[in-house]
Short mmCIF file of N, CA and C in Angstrom, two decimals:
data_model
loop_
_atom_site.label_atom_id
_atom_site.label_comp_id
_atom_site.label_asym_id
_atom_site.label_seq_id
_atom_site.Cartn_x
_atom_site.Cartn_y
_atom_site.Cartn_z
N UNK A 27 -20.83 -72.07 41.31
CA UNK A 27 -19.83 -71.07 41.25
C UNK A 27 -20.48 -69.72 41.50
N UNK A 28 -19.90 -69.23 42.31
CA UNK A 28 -20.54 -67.73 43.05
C UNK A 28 -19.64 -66.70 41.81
N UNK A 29 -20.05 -65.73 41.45
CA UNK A 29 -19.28 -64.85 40.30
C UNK A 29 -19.04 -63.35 41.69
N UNK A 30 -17.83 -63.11 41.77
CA UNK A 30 -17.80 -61.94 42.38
C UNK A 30 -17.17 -61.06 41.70
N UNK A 31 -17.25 -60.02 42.56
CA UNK A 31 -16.92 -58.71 40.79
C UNK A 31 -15.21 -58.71 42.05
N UNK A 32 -14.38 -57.86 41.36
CA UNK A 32 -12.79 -57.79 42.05
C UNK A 32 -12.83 -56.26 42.35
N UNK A 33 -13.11 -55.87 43.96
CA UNK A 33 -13.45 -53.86 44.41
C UNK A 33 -12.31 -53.46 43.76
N UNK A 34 -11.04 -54.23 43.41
CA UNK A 34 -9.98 -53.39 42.91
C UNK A 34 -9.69 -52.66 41.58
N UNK A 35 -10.71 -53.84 40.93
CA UNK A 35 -10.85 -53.51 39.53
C UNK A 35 -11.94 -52.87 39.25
N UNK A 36 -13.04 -52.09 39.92
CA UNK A 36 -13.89 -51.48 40.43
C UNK A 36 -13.11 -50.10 40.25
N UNK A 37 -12.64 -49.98 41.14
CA UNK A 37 -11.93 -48.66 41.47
C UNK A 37 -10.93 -48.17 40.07
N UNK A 38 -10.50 -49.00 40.48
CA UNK A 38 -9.61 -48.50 39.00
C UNK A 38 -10.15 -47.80 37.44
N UNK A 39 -11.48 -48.27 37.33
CA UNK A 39 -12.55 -47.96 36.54
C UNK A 39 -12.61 -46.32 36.45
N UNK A 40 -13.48 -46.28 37.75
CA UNK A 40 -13.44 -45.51 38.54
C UNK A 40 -12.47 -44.13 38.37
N UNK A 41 -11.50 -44.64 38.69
CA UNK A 41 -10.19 -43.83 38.78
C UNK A 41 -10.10 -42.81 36.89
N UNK A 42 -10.22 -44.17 36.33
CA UNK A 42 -9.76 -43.74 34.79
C UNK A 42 -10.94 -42.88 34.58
N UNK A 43 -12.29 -42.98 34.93
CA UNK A 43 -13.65 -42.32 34.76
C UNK A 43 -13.29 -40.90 34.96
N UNK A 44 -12.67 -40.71 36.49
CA UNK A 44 -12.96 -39.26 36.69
C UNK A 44 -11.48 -38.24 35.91
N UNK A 45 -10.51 -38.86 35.59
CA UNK A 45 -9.57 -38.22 34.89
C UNK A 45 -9.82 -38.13 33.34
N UNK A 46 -10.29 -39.04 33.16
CA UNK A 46 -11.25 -39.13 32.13
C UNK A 46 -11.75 -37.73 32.00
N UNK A 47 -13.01 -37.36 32.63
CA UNK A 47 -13.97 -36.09 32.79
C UNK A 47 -13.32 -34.87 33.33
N UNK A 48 -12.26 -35.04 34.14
CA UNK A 48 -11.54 -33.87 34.44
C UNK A 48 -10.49 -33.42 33.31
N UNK A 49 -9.92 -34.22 32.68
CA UNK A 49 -9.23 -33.60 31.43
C UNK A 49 -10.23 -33.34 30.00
N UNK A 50 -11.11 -33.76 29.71
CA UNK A 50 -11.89 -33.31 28.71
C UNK A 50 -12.68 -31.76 29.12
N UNK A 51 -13.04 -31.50 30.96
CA UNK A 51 -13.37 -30.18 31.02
C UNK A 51 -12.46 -29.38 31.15
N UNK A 52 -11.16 -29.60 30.72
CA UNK A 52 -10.23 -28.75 30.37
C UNK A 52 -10.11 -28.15 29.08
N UNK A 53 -10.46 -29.42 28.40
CA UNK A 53 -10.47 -29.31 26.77
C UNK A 53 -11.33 -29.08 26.03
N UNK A 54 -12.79 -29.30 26.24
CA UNK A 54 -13.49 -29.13 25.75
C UNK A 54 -14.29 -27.42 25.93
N UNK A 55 -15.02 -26.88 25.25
CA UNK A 55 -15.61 -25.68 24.89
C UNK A 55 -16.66 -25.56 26.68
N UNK A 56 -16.25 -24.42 27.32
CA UNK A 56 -16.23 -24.06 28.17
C UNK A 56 -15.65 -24.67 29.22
N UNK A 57 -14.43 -24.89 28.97
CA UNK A 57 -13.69 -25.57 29.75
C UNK A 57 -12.80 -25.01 30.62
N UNK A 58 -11.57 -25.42 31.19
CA UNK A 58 -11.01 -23.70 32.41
C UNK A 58 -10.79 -22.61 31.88
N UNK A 59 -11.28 -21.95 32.64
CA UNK A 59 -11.21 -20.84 32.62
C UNK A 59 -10.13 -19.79 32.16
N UNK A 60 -8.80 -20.48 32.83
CA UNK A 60 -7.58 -19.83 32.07
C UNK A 60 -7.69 -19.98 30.65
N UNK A 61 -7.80 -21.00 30.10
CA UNK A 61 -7.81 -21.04 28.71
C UNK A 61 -8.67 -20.61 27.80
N UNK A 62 -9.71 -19.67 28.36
CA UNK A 62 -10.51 -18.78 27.45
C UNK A 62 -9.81 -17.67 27.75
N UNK A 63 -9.50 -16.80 26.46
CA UNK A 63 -9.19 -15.69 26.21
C UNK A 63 -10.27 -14.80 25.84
N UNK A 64 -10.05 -13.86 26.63
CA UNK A 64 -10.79 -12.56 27.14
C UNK A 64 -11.28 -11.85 25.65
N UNK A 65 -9.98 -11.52 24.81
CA UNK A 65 -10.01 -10.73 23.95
C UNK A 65 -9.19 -11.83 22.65
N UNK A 66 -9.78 -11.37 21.60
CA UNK A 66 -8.51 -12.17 20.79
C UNK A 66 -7.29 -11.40 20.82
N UNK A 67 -6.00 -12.04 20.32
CA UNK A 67 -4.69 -11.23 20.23
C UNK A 67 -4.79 -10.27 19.08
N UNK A 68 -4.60 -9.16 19.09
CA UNK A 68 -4.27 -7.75 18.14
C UNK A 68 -3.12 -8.18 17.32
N UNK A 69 -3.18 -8.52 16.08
CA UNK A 69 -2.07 -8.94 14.96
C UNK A 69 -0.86 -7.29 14.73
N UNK A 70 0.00 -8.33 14.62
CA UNK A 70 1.18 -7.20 14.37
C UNK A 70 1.57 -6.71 12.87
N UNK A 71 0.83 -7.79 12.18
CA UNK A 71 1.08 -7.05 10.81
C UNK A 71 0.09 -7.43 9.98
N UNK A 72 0.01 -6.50 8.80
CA UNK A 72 -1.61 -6.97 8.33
C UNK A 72 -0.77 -7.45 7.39
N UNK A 73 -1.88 -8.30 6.47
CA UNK A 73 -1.78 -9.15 5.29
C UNK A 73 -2.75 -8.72 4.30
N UNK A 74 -2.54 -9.38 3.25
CA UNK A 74 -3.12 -8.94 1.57
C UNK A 74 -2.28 -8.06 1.92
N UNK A 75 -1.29 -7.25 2.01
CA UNK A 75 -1.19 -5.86 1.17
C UNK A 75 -0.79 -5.52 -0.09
N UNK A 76 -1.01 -4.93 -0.55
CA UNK A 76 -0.50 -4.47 -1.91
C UNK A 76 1.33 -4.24 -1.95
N UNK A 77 1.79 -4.48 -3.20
CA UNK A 77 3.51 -3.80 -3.39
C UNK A 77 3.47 -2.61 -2.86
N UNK A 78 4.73 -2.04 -2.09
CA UNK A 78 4.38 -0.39 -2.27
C UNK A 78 4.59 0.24 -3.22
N UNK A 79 3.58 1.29 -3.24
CA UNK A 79 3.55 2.22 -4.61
C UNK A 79 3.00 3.34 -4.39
N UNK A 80 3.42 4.49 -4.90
CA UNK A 80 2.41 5.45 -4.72
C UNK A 80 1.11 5.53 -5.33
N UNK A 81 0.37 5.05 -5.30
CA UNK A 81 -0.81 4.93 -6.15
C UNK A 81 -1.51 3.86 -5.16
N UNK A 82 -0.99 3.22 -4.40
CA UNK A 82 -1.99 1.96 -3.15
C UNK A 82 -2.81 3.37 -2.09
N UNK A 83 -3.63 2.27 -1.69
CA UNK A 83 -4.32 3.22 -0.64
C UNK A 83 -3.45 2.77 0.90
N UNK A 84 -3.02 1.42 0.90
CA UNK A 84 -2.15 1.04 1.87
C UNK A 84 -1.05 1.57 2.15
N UNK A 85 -0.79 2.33 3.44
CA UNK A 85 0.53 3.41 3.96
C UNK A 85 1.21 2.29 4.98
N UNK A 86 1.85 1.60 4.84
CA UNK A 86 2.58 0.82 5.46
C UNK A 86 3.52 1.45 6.48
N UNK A 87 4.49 2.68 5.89
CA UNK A 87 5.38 3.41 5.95
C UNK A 87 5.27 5.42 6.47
N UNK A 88 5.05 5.65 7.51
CA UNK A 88 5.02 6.79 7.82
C UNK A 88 6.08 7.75 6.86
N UNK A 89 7.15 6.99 6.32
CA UNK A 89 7.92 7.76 5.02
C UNK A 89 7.22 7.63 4.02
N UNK A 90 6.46 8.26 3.45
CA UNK A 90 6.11 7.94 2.33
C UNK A 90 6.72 8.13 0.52
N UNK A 91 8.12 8.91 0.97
CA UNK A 91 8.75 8.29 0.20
C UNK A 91 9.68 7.54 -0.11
N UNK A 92 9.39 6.06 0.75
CA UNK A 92 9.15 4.70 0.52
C UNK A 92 8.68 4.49 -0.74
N UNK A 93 7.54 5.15 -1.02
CA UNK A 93 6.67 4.86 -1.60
C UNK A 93 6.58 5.01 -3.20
N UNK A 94 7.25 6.29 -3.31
CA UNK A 94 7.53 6.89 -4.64
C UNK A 94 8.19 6.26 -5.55
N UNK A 95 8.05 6.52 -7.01
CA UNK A 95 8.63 6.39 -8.16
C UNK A 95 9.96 6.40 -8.10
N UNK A 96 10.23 6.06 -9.16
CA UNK A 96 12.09 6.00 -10.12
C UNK A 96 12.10 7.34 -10.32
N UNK A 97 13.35 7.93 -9.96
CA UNK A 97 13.39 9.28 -10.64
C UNK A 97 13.29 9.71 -12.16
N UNK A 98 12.51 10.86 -12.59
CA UNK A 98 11.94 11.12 -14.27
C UNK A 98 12.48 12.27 -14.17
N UNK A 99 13.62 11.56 -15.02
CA UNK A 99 14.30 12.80 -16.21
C UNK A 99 13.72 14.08 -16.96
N UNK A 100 13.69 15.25 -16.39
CA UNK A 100 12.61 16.52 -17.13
C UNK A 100 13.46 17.41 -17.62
N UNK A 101 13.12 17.91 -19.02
CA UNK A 101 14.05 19.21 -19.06
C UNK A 101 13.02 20.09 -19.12
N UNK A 102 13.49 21.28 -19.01
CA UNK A 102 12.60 22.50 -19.63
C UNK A 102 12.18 22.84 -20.70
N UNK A 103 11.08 22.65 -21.19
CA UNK A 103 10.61 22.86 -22.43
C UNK A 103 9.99 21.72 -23.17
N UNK A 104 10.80 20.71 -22.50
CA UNK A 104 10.33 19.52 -23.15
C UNK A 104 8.95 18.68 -23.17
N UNK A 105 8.59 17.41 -23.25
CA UNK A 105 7.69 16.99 -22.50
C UNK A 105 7.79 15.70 -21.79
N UNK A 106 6.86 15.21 -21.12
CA UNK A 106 7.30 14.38 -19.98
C UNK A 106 8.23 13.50 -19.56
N UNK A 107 9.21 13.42 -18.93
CA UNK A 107 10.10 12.48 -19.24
C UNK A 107 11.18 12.53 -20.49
N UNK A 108 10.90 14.04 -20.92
CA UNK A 108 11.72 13.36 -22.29
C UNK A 108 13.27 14.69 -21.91
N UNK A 109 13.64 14.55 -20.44
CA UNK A 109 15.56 14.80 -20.34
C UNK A 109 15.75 13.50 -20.91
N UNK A 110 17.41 13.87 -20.37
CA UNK A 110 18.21 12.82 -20.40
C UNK A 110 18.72 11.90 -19.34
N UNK A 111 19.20 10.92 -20.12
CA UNK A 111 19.45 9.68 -18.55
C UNK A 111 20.28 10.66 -17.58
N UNK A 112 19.98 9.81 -16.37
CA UNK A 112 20.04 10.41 -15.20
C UNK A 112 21.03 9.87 -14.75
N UNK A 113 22.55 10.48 -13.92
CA UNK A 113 23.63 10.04 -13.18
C UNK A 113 23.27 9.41 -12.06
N UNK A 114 22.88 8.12 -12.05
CA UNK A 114 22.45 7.64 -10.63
C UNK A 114 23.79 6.83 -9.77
N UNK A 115 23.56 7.27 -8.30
CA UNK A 115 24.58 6.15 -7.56
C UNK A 115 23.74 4.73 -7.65
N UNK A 116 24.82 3.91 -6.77
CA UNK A 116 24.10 2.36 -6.35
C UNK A 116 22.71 2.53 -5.59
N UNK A 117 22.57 3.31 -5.41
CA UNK A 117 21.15 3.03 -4.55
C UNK A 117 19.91 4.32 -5.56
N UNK A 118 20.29 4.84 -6.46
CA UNK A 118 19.49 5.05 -7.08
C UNK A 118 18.98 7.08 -6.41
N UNK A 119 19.89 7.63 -6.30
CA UNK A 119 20.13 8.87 -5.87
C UNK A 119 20.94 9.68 -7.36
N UNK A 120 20.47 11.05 -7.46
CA UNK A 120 20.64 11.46 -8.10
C UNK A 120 22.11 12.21 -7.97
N UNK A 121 23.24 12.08 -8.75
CA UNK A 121 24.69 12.57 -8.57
C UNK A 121 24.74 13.53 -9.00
N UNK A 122 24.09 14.36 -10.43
CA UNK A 122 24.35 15.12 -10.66
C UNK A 122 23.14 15.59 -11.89
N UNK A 123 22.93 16.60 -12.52
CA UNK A 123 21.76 17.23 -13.62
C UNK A 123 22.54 17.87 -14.49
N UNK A 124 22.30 17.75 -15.61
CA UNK A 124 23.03 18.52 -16.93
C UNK A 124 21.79 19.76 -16.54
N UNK A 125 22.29 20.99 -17.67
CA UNK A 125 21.45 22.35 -17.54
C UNK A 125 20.06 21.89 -18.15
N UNK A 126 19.36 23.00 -17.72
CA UNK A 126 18.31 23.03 -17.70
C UNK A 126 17.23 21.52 -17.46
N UNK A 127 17.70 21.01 -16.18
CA UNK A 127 16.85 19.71 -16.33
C UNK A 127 16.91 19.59 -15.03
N UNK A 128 16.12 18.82 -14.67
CA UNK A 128 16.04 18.11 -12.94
C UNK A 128 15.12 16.63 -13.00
N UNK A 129 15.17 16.43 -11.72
CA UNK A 129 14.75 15.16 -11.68
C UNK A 129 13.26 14.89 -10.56
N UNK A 130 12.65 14.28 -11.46
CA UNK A 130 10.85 14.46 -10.26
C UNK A 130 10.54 13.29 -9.76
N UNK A 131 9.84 13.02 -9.39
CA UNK A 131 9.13 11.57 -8.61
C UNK A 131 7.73 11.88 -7.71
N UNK A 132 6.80 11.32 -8.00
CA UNK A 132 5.88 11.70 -7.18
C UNK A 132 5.48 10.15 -6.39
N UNK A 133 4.61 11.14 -5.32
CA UNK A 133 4.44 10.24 -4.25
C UNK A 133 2.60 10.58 -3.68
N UNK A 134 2.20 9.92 -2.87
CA UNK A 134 0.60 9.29 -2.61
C UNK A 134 0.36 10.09 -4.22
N UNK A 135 0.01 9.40 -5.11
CA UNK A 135 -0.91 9.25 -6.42
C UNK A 135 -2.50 8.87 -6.30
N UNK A 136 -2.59 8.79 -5.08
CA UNK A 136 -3.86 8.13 -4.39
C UNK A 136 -5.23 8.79 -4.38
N UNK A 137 -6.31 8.39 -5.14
CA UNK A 137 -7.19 9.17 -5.50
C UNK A 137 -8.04 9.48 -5.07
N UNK A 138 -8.92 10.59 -4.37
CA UNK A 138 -9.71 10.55 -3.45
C UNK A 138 -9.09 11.33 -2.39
N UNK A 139 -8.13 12.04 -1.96
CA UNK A 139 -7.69 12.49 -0.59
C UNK A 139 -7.80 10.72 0.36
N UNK A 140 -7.06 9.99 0.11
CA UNK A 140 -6.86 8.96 0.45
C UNK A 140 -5.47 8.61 1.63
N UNK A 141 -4.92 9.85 1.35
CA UNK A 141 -3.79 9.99 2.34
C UNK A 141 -4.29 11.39 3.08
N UNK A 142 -3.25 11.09 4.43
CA UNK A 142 -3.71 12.23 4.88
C UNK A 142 -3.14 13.42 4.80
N UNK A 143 -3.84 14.96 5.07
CA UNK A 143 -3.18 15.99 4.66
C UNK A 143 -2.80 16.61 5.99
N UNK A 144 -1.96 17.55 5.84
CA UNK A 144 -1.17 17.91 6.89
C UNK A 144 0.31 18.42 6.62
N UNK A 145 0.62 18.49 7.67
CA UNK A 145 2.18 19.29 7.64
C UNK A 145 2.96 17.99 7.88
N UNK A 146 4.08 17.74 6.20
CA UNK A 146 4.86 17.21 6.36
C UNK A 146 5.83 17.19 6.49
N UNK A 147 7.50 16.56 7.05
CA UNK A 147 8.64 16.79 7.24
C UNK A 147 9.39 16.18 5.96
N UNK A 148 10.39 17.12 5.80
CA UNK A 148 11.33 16.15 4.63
C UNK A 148 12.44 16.51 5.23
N UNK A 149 13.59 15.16 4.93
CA UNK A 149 14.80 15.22 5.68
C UNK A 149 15.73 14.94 4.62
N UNK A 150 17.07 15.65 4.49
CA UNK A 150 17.66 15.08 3.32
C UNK A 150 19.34 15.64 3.67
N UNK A 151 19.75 14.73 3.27
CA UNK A 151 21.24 14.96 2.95
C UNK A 151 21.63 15.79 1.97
N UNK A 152 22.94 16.43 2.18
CA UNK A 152 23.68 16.69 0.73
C UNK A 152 22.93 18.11 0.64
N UNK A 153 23.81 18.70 -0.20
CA UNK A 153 23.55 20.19 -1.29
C UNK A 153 22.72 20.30 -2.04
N UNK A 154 21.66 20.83 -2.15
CA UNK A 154 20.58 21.03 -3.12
C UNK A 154 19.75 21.87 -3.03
N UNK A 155 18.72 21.22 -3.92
CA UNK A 155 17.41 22.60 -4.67
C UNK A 155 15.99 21.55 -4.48
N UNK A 156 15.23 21.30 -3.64
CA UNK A 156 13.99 20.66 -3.58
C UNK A 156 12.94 21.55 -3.78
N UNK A 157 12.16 21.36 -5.00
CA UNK A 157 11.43 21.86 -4.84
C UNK A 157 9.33 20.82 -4.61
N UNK A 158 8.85 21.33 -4.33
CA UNK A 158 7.16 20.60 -4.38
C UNK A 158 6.09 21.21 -5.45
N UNK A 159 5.19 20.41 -5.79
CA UNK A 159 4.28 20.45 -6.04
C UNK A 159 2.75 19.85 -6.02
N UNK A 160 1.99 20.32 -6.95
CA UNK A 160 0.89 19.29 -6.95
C UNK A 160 -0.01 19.18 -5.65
N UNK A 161 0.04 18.89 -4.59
CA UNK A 161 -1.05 19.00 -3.66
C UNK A 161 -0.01 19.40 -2.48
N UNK A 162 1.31 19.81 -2.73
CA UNK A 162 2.13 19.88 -1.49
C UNK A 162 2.61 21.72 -1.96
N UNK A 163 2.89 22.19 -0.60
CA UNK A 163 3.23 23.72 -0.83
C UNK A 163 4.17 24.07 0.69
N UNK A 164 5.85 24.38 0.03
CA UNK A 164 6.71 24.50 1.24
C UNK A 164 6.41 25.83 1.98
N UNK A 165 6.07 25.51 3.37
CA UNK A 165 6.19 26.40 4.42
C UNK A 165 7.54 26.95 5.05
N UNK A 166 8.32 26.15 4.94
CA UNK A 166 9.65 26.52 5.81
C UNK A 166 10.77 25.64 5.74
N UNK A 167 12.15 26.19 5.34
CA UNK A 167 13.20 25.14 4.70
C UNK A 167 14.12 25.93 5.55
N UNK A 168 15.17 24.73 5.43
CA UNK A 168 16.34 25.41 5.81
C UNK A 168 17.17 23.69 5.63
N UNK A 169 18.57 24.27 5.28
CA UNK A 169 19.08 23.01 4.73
C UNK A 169 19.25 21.67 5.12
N UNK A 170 19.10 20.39 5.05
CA UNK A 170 18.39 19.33 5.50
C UNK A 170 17.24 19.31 5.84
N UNK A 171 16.38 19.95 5.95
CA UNK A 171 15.19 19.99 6.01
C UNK A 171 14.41 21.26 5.86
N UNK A 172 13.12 20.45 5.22
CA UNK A 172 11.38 21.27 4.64
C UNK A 172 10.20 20.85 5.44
N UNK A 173 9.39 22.00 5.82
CA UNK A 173 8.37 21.39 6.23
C UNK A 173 7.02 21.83 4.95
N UNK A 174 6.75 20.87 4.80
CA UNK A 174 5.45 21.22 3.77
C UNK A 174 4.01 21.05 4.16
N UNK A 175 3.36 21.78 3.25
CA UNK A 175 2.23 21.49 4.11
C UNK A 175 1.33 21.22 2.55
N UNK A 176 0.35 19.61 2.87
CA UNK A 176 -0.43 19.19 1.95
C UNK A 176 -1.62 18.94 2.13
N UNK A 177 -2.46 18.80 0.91
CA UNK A 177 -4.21 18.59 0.81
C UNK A 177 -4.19 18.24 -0.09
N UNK A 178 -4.53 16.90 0.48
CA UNK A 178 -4.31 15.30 -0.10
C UNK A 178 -5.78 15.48 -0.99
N UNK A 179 -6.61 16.59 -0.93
CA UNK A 179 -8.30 16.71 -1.69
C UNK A 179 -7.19 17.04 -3.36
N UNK A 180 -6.16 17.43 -3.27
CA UNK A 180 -5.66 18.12 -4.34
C UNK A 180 -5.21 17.21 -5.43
N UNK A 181 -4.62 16.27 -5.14
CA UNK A 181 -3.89 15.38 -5.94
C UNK A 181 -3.14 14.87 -5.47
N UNK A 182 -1.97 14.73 -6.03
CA UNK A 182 -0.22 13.88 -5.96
C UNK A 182 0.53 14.96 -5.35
N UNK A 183 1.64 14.40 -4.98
CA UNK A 183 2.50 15.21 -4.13
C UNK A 183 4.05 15.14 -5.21
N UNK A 184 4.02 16.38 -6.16
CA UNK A 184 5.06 16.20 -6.65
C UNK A 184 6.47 16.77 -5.91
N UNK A 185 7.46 15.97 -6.35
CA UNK A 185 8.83 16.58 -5.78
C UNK A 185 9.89 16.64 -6.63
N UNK A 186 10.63 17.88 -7.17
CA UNK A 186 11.33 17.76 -7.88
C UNK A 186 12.71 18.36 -7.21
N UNK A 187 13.93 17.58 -7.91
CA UNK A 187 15.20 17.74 -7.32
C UNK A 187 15.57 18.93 -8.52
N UNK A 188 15.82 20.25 -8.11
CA UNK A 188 16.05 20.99 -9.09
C UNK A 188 17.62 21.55 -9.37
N UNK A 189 18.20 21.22 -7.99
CA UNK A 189 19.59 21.58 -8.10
C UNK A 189 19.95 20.49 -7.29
N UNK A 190 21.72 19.66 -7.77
CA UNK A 190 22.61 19.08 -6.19
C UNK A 190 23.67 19.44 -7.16
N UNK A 191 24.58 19.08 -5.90
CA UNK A 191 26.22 19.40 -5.99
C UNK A 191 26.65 17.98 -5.58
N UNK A 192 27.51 18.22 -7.41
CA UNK A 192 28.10 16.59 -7.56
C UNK A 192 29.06 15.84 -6.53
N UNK A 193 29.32 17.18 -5.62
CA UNK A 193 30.01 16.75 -4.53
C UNK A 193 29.76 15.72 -3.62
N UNK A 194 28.40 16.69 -3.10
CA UNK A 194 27.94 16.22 -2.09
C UNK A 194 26.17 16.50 -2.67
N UNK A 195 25.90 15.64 -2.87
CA UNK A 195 24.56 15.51 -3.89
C UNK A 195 23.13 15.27 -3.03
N UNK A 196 22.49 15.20 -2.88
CA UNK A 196 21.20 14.94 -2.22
C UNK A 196 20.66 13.55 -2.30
N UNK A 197 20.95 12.89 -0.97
CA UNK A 197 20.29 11.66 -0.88
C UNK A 197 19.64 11.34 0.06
N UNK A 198 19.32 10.23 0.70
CA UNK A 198 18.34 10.09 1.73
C UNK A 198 17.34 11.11 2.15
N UNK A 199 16.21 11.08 0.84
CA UNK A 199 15.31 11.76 0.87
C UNK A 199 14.46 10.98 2.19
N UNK A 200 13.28 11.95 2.89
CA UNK A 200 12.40 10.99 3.75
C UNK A 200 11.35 11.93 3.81
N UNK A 201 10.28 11.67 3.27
CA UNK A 201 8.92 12.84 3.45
C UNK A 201 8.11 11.73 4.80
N UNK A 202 8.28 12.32 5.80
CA UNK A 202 7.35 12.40 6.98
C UNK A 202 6.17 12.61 6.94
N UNK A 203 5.04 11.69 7.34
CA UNK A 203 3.35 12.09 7.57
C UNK A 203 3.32 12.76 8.69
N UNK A 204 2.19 13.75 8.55
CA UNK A 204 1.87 14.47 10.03
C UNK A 204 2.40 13.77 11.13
N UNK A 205 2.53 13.95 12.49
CA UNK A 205 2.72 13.55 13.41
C UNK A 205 3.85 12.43 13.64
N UNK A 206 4.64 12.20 13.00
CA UNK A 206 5.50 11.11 13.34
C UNK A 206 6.85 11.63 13.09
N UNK A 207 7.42 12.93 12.83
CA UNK A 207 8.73 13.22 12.50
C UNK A 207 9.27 13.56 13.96
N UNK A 208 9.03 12.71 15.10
CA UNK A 208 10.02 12.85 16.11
C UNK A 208 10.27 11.47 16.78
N UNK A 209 9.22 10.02 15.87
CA UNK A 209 9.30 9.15 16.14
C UNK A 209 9.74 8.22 15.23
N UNK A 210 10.00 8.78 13.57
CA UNK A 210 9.74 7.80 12.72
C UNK A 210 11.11 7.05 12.57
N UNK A 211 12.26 7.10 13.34
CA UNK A 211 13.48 6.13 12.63
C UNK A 211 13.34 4.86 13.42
#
């Protein structure tokens, strides 16, 4: 008996061999070329971050008051916090102030000049009395809007609501970082 090999089944070998090697140098580590990327992709949002708060070093929010406190009840004379409860709407806006009292909230608490300083925008609805403090000092108001200017080396950026009209009361506060109050909505 003569043993002969079958060229068909030869080839076919063959065949599976080189698709074989041509799809693994696709797949494997230096493999085409299209499929190496140049650069990695630039992420659209970071992770770990902290809650917002004024007190994170993380600015998520070019508003940074996003960022700020519950409004604190102050009277004159008193000491911290110790007005009285505060007329709030549903969203937590101040309706109205008995005498001698207003309402504060501060914002970057952040220690170190950790935010940046600069000329900021504030935008606001409604009838009122805003006043700043603490590392912020108003340059120029006119109703719906303040521009302030801060040095974040200083401290906190206090803001106190010192007058609204129960009418039409002051809401949609928005303190603007440098450079973004013609882009930030």
């Amino acid at each position: 008996m003569v043993y002969r090999s079958n060229p068909g089944r030869r080839a076919g070998w063959r065949r599976a061999a080189i698709v074989f090697f041509l799809t693994a140098g696709v797949w494997l580590p230096g493999g085409h070329p299209s499929l190496i990327a140049s650069d990695p992709p630039q992420p659209r949002l970071g992770m770990n971050l902290s809650g917002p708060a004024d007190w994170n070093t993380e600015l998520p929010f070019v508003d940074v008051f996003r960022l700020s406190r519950r409004w604190i009840s102050q009277r004159r004379g008193a000491g911290w916090g110790k007005g009285p409860e505060l007329a709030l709407d549903e969203h937590g806006w101040v309706k109205r102030l008995e005498p001698n009292c207003y309402a504060e909230t501060l914002l970057c608490t952040i220690r170190g000049g950790h935010y940046p300083s600069g000329r900021y925008t504030v935008f606001y609805d409604g009838r009122g009395k805003l006043e700043f403090g603490g590392a912020a000092r108003v340059i120029q108001s006119r109703p719906g809007r303040i521009t302030i200017q801060v040095d974040s080396n200083r401290g906190s950026i206090f803001l106190r609501l010192m007058q609204t009209d129960p009418s039409d009361y002051v809401r949609n506060i928005h303190v603007i970082m440098p450079g973004f109050e013609k882009t930030w909505q």
